[in-house]
C-alpha angles and dihedrals in degrees: 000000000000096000083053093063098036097053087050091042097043103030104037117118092201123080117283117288119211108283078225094066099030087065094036085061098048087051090047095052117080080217115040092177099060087036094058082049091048088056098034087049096040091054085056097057100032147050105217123116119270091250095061079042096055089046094052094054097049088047108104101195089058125096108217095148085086098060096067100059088258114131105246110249118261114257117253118272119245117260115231097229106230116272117262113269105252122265 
């Protein structure tokens, strides 16, 4: 979770955040790692201020994995439920 703050500390294009929030959104993340890459990646590409971008990357129901060049993942495939035992 360290790494997490420093690279957004350290590697963010945007104005400082609070180190406060910064660490409240790496232990927020389940991976702080790819968290700290979504904000770092995002500040490149944006101009929005480290905190929206801090709130983008822990939203789940948004899509940023577009915005790096890198093809989105294919959704999950559903899954056929087994069939009812016989009667």
């Amino acid at each position: 979770m360290a790494s997490c703050v420093v690279n957004i500390n350290g590697k963010s294009r945007t104005q400082p955040a609070a180190p406060l929030l910064v660490l409240d959104g790496c232990r927020r993340s389940l991976l702080p790692q790819q968290f700290a890459e979504c904000v770092v990646g995002l500040s490149g590409r944006l101009d929005f201020a480290t905190e929206r971008l801090i709130a983008t990357c822990l939203d789940p129901r948004d899509s940023v994995s577009q915005l790096d060049g890198r093809p989105a993942p294919t959704p999950p495939v559903e899954l056929i439920p087994p069939p009812s035992p016989p009667n």
